CSV table of C-alpha atoms in Angstrom, one decimal:
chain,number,residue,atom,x,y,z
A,1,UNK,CA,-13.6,-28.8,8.9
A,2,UNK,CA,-12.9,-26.4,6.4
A,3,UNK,CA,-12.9,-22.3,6.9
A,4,UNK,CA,-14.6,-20.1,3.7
A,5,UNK,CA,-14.3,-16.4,3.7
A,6,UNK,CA,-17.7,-14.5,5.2
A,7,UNK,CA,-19.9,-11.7,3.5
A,8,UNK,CA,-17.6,-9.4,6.0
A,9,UNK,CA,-14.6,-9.9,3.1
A,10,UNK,CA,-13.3,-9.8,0.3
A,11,UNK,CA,-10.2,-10.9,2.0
A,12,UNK,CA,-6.8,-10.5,1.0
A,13,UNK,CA,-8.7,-10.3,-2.6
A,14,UNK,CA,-10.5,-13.6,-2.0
A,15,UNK,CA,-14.2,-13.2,-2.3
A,16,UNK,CA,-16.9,-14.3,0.1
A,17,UNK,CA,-17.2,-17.9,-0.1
A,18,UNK,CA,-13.6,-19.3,-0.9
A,19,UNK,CA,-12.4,-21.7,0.9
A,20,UNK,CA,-9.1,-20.8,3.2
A,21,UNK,CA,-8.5,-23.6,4.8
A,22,UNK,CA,-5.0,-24.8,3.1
A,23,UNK,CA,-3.9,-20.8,2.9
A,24,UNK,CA,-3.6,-19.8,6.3
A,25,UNK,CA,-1.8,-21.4,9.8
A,26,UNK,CA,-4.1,-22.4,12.5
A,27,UNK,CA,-3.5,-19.7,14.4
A,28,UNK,CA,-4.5,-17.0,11.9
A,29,UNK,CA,-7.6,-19.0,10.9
A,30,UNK,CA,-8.5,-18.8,14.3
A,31,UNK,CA,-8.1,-14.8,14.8
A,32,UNK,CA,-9.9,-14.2,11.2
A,33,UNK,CA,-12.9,-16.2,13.0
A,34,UNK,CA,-13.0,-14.4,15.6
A,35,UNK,CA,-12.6,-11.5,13.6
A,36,UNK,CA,-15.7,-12.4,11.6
A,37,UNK,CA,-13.8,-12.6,8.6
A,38,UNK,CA,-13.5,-16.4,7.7
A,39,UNK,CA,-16.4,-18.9,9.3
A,40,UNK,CA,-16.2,-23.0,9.8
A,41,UNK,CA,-18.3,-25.4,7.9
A,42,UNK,CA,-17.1,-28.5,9.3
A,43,UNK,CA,-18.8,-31.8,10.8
A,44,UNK,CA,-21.8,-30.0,12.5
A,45,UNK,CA,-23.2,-28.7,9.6
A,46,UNK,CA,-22.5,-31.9,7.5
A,47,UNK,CA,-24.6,-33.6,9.9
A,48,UNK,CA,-27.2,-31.1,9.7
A,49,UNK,CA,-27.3,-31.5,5.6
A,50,UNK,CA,-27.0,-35.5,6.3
A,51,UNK,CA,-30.5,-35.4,8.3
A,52,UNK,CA,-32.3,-33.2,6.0
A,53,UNK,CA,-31.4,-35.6,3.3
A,54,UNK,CA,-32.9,-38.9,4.8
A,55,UNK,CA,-36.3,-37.9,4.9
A,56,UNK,CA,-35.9,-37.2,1.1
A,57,UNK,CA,-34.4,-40.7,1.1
A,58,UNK,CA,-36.8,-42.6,2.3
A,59,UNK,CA,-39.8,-40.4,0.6
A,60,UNK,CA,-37.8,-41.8,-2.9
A,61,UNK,CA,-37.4,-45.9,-1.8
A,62,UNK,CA,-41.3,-45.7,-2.5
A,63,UNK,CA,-41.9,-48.2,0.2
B,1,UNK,CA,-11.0,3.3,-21.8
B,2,UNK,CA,-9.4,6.4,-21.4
B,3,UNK,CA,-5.9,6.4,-21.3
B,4,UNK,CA,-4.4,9.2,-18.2
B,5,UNK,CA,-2.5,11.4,-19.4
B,6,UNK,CA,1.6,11.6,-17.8
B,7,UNK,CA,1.0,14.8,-16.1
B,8,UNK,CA,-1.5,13.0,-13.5
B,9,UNK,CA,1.5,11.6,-11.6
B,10,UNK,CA,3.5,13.1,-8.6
B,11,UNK,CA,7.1,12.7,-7.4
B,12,UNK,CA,7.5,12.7,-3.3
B,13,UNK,CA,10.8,13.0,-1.7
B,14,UNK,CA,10.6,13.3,1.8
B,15,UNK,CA,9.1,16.8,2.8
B,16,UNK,CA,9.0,17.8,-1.0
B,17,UNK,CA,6.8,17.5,-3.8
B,18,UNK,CA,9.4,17.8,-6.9
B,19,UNK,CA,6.8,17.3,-9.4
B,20,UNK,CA,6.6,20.9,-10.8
B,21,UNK,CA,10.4,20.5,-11.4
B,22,UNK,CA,9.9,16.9,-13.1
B,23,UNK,CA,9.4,15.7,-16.9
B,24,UNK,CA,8.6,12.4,-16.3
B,25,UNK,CA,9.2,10.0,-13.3
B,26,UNK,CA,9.7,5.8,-14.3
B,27,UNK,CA,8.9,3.1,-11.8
B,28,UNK,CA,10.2,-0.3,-12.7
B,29,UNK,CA,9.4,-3.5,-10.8
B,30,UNK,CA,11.3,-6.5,-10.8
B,31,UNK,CA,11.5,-9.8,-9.6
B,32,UNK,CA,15.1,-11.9,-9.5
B,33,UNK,CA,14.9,-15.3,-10.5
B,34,UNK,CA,16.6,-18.9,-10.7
B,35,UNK,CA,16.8,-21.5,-12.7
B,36,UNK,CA,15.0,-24.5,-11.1
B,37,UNK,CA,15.3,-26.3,-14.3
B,38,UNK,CA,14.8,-30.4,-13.4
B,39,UNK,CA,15.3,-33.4,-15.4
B,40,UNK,CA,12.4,-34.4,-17.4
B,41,UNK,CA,11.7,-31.0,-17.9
B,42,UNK,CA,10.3,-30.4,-21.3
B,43,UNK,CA,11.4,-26.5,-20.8
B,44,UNK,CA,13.5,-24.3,-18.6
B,45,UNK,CA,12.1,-22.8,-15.5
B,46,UNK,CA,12.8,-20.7,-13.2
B,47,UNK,CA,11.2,-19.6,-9.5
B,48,UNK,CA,10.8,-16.0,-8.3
B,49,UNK,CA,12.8,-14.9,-5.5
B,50,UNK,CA,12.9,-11.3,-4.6
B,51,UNK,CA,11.1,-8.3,-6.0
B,52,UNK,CA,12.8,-5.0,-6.4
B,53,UNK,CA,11.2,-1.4,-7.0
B,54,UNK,CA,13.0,1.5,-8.9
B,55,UNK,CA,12.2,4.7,-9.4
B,56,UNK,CA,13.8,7.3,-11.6
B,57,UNK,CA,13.2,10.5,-12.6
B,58,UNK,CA,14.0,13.2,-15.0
B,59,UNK,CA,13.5,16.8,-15.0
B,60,UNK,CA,14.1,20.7,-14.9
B,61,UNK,CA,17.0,22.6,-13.2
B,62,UNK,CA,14.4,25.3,-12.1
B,63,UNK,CA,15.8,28.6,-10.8
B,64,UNK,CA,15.4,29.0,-7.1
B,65,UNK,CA,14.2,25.4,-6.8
B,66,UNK,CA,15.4,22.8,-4.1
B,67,UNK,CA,15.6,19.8,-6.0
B,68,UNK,CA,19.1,19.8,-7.0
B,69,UNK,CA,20.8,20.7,-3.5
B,70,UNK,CA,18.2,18.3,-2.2
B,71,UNK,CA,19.2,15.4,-4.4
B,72,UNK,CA,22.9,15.9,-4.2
B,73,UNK,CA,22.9,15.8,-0.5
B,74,UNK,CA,20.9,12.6,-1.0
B,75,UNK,CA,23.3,11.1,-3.1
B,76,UNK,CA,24.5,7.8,-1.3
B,77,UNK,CA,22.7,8.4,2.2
B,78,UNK,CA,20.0,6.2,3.1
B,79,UNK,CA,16.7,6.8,4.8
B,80,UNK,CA,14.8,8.9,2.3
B,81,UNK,CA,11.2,8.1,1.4
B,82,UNK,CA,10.3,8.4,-2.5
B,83,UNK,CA,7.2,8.3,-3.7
B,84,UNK,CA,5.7,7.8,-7.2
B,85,UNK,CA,2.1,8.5,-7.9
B,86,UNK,CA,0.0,7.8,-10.8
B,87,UNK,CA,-3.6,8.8,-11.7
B,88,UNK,CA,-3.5,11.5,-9.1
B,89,UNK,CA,-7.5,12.9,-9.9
B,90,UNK,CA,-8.5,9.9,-8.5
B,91,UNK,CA,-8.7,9.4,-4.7
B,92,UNK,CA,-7.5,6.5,-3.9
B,93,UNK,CA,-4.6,6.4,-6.8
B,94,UNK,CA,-1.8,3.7,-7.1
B,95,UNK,CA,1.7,4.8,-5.1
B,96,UNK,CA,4.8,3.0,-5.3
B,97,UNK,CA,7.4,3.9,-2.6
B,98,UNK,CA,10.7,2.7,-1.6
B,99,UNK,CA,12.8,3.8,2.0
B,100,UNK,CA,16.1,4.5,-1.0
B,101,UNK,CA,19.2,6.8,-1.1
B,102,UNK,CA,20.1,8.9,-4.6
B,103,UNK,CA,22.3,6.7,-6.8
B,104,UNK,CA,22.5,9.1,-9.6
B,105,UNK,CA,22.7,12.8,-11.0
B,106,UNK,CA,22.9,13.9,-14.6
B,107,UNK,CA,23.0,17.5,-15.1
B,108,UNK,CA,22.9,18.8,-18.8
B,109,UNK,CA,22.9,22.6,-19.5
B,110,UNK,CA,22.8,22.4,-23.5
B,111,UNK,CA,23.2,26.2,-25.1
B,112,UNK,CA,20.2,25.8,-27.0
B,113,UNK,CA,17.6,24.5,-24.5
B,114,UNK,CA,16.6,24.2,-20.9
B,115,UNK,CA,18.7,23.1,-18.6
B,116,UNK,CA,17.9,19.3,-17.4
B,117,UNK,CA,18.1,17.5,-13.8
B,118,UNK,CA,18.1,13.3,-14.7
B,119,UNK,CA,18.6,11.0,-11.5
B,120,UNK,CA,18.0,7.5,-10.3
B,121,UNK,CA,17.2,6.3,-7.1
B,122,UNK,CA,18.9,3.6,-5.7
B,123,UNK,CA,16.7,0.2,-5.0
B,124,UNK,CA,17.4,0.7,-1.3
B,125,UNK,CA,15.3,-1.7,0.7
B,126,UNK,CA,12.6,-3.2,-1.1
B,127,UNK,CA,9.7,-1.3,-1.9
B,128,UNK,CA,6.0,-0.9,-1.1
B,129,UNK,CA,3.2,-0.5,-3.7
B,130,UNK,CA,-0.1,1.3,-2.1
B,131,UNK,CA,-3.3,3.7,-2.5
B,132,UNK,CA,-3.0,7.3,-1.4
B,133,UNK,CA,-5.9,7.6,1.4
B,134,UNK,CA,-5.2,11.7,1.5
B,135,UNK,CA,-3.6,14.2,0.0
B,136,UNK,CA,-4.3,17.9,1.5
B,137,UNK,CA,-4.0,20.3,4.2
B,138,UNK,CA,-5.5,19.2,8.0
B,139,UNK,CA,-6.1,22.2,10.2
B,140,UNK,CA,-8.2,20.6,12.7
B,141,UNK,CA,-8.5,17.3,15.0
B,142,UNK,CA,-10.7,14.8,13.8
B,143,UNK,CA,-11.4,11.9,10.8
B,144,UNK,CA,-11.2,12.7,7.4
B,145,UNK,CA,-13.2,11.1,4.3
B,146,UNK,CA,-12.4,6.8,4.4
B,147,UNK,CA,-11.2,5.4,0.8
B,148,UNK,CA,-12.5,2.3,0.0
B,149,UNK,CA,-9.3,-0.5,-0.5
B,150,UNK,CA,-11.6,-3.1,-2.1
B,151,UNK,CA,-11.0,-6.0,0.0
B,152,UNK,CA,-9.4,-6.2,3.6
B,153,UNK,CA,-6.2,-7.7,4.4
B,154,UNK,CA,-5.0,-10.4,6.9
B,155,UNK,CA,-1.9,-9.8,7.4
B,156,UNK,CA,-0.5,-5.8,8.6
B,157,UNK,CA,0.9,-3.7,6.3
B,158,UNK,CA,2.9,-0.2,6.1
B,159,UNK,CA,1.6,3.2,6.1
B,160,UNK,CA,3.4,7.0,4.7
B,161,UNK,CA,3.1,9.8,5.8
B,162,UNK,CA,4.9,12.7,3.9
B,163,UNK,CA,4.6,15.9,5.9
B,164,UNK,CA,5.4,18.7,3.3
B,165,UNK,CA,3.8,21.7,5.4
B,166,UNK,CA,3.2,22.9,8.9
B,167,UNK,CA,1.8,26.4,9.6
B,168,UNK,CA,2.8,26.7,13.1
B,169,UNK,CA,5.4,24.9,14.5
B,170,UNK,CA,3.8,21.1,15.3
B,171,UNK,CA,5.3,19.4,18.4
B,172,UNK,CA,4.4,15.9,19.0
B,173,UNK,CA,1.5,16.3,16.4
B,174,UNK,CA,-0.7,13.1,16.1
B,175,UNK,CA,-2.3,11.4,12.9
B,176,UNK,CA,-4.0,7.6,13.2
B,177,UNK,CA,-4.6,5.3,10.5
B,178,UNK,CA,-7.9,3.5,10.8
B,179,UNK,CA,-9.7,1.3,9.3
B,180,UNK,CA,-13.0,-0.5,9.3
B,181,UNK,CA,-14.8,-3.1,7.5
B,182,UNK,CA,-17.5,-0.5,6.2
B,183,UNK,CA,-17.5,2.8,5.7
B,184,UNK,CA,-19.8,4.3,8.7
B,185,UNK,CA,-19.0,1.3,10.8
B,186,UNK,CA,-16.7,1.2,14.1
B,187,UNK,CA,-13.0,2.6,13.1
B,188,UNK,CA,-9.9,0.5,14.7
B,189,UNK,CA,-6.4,2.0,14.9
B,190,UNK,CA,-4.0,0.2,12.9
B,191,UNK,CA,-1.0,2.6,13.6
B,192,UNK,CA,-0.5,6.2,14.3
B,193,UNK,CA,2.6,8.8,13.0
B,194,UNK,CA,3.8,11.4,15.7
B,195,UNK,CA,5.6,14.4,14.3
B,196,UNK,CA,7.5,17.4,15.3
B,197,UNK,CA,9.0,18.3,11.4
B,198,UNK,CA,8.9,18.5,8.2
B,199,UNK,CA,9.3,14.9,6.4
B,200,UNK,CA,8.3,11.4,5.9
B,201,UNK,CA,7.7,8.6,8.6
B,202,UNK,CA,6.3,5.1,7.8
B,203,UNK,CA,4.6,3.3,10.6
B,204,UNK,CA,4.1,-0.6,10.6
B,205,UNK,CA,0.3,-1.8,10.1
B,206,UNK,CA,0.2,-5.8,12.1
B,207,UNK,CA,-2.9,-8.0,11.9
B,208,UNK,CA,-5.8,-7.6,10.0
B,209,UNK,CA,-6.5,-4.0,7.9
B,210,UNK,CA,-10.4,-3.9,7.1
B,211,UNK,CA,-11.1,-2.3,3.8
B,212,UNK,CA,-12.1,1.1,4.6
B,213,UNK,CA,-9.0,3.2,5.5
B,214,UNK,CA,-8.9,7.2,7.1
B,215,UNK,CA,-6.9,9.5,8.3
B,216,UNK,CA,-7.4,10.9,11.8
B,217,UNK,CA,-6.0,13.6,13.4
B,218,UNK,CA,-5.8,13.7,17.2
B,219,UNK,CA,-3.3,16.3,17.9
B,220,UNK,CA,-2.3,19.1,16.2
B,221,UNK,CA,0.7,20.0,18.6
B,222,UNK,CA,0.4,23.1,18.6
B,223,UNK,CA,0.5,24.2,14.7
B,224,UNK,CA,-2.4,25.6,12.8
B,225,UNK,CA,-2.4,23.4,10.5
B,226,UNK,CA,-0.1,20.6,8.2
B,227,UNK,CA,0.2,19.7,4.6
B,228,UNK,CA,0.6,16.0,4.5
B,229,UNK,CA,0.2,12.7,2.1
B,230,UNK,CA,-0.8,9.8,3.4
B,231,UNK,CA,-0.2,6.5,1.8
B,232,UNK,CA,-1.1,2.8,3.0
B,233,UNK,CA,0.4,-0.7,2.1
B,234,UNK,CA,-1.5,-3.9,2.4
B,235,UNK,CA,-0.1,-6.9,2.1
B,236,UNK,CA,-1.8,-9.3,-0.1
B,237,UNK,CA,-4.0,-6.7,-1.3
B,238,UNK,CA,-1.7,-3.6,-2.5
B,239,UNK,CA,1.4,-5.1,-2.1
């Protein structure tokens, strides 16, 4: 799972979108989230991108 | 680009604004370092280990002006705020201030011109860099205009406030810093200075600082109203 800063930032200079997962602790990644000011993309979402793949998948195999 | 010219930059020393009495004020920023120099290293190198912030400033012995009883009796005592301001037109303008003690007074009284007042300020404890979020006269309670800091900050902070003024005698007067992450959204206190006198006070700033940053005032204590500059440090952002 990795945290990216939200539209809410710039944060700490870092613009929307950077990833902020190896800068903070835990514990401050936590608060920023809940602050609106840093947001997960972790395994959820790469499901959700892994799904919407496969149909393009199996539309290519030209079975 | 246009360069600023000198004479947009201000001197704060506690309560008092010396820069009618000063020629030219010189902030210097260091950082100590050590040689971390390894083998197979094709070149030295060296690690940063502690900033430092200086601030001198040279000027005019001005009849009837405060500055050099004020400076002597700061010479070697600690707990003075000085403040160095640059680009002052601008509202939200660069401020570099250190908590310091005077470490140095040269007084020159040459026959053929002015008389002049040169002194250093000692590196005391560190130093902050910041923007100045107000600089003017408050004669009622309430929020004043928010300045934009650009980006918020995750990690607290320091706020000045340098009272120069009160109308009135202020007792327990009350100013909040607050912030928010736009500028007509939902304010949050970050900290808030109480003051009976003349003088500076720095309150800590903990957490996270959203971007936009104001002034508001929720007691006046009892004066009519107060001259005061307010200046905020954000870690990771200003500082």
């Amino acid at each position: 799972m990795k945290y990216v800063v939200t539209d809410k930032g710039p944060l700490d200079r870092l613009p929307p979108g950077t990833d902020v997962t190896k800068l903070y602790p835990e514990a401050t990644l936590h608060r920023l989230a809940k602050e609106g000011y840093v947001k997960t993309i972790g395994k959820a979402e790469k499901e959700a991108k892994r799904d919407s793949n496969q149909g393009n998948k199996i539309e290519s195999s030209g079975r | 680009m246009t360069a600023i010219k000198g004479t947009k930059s201000k001197v704060l020393v506690d309560e008092f604004d010396f820069s009618g009495d000063t020629a030219s004020v010189t902030v210097t920023v260091g950082m100590t370092e050590e040689d971390a120099t390894t083998l197979q290293a094709t070149g030295a190198e060296y690690e940063p280990i502690l900033p430092s912030l200086k601030i001198e400033q040279n000027g005019y012995l001005v009849s009837g002006s405060d500055m050099e009883s004020e400076l002597y009796d700061r010479l070697g005592v600690a707990g003075s705020y000085v403040a160095a301001l640059f680009d002052t037109d601008v509202v939200g303008c660069p401020a570099y201030i250190q908590e310091t003690f005077n470490a140095q007074m040269n007084i020159q009284a040459p026959a053929k011109s002015l008389m002049t007042l040169n002194g250093a300020w000692g590196m005391g404890r560190g130093g902050h860099r910041g923007i100045r979020i107000f600089d003017g006269v408050i004669d009622a309670t309430g929020a004043q205009a928010a300045v934009d800091l650009g980006s918020a900050g995750s990690d607290g902070g320091i706020a000045f406030l340098f009272v120069q003024a009160i109308t009135g005698s202020a007792s327990g007067a009350a100013i909040k810093v607050q912030s928010s992450a736009t500028e007509g959204g939902t304010y949050a206190d970050e900290g808030t200075f109480t003051f009976s006198a003349l003088g500076a006070y720095a309150v800590a700033l903990t957490g996270t600082v959203n971007r936009w940053l104001r002034l508001n005032t929720t007691g006046l204590g009892g004066a009519t109203d107060f001259t005061v500059v307010a200046i905020v440090c954000v870690n990771d952002v200003t500082q």
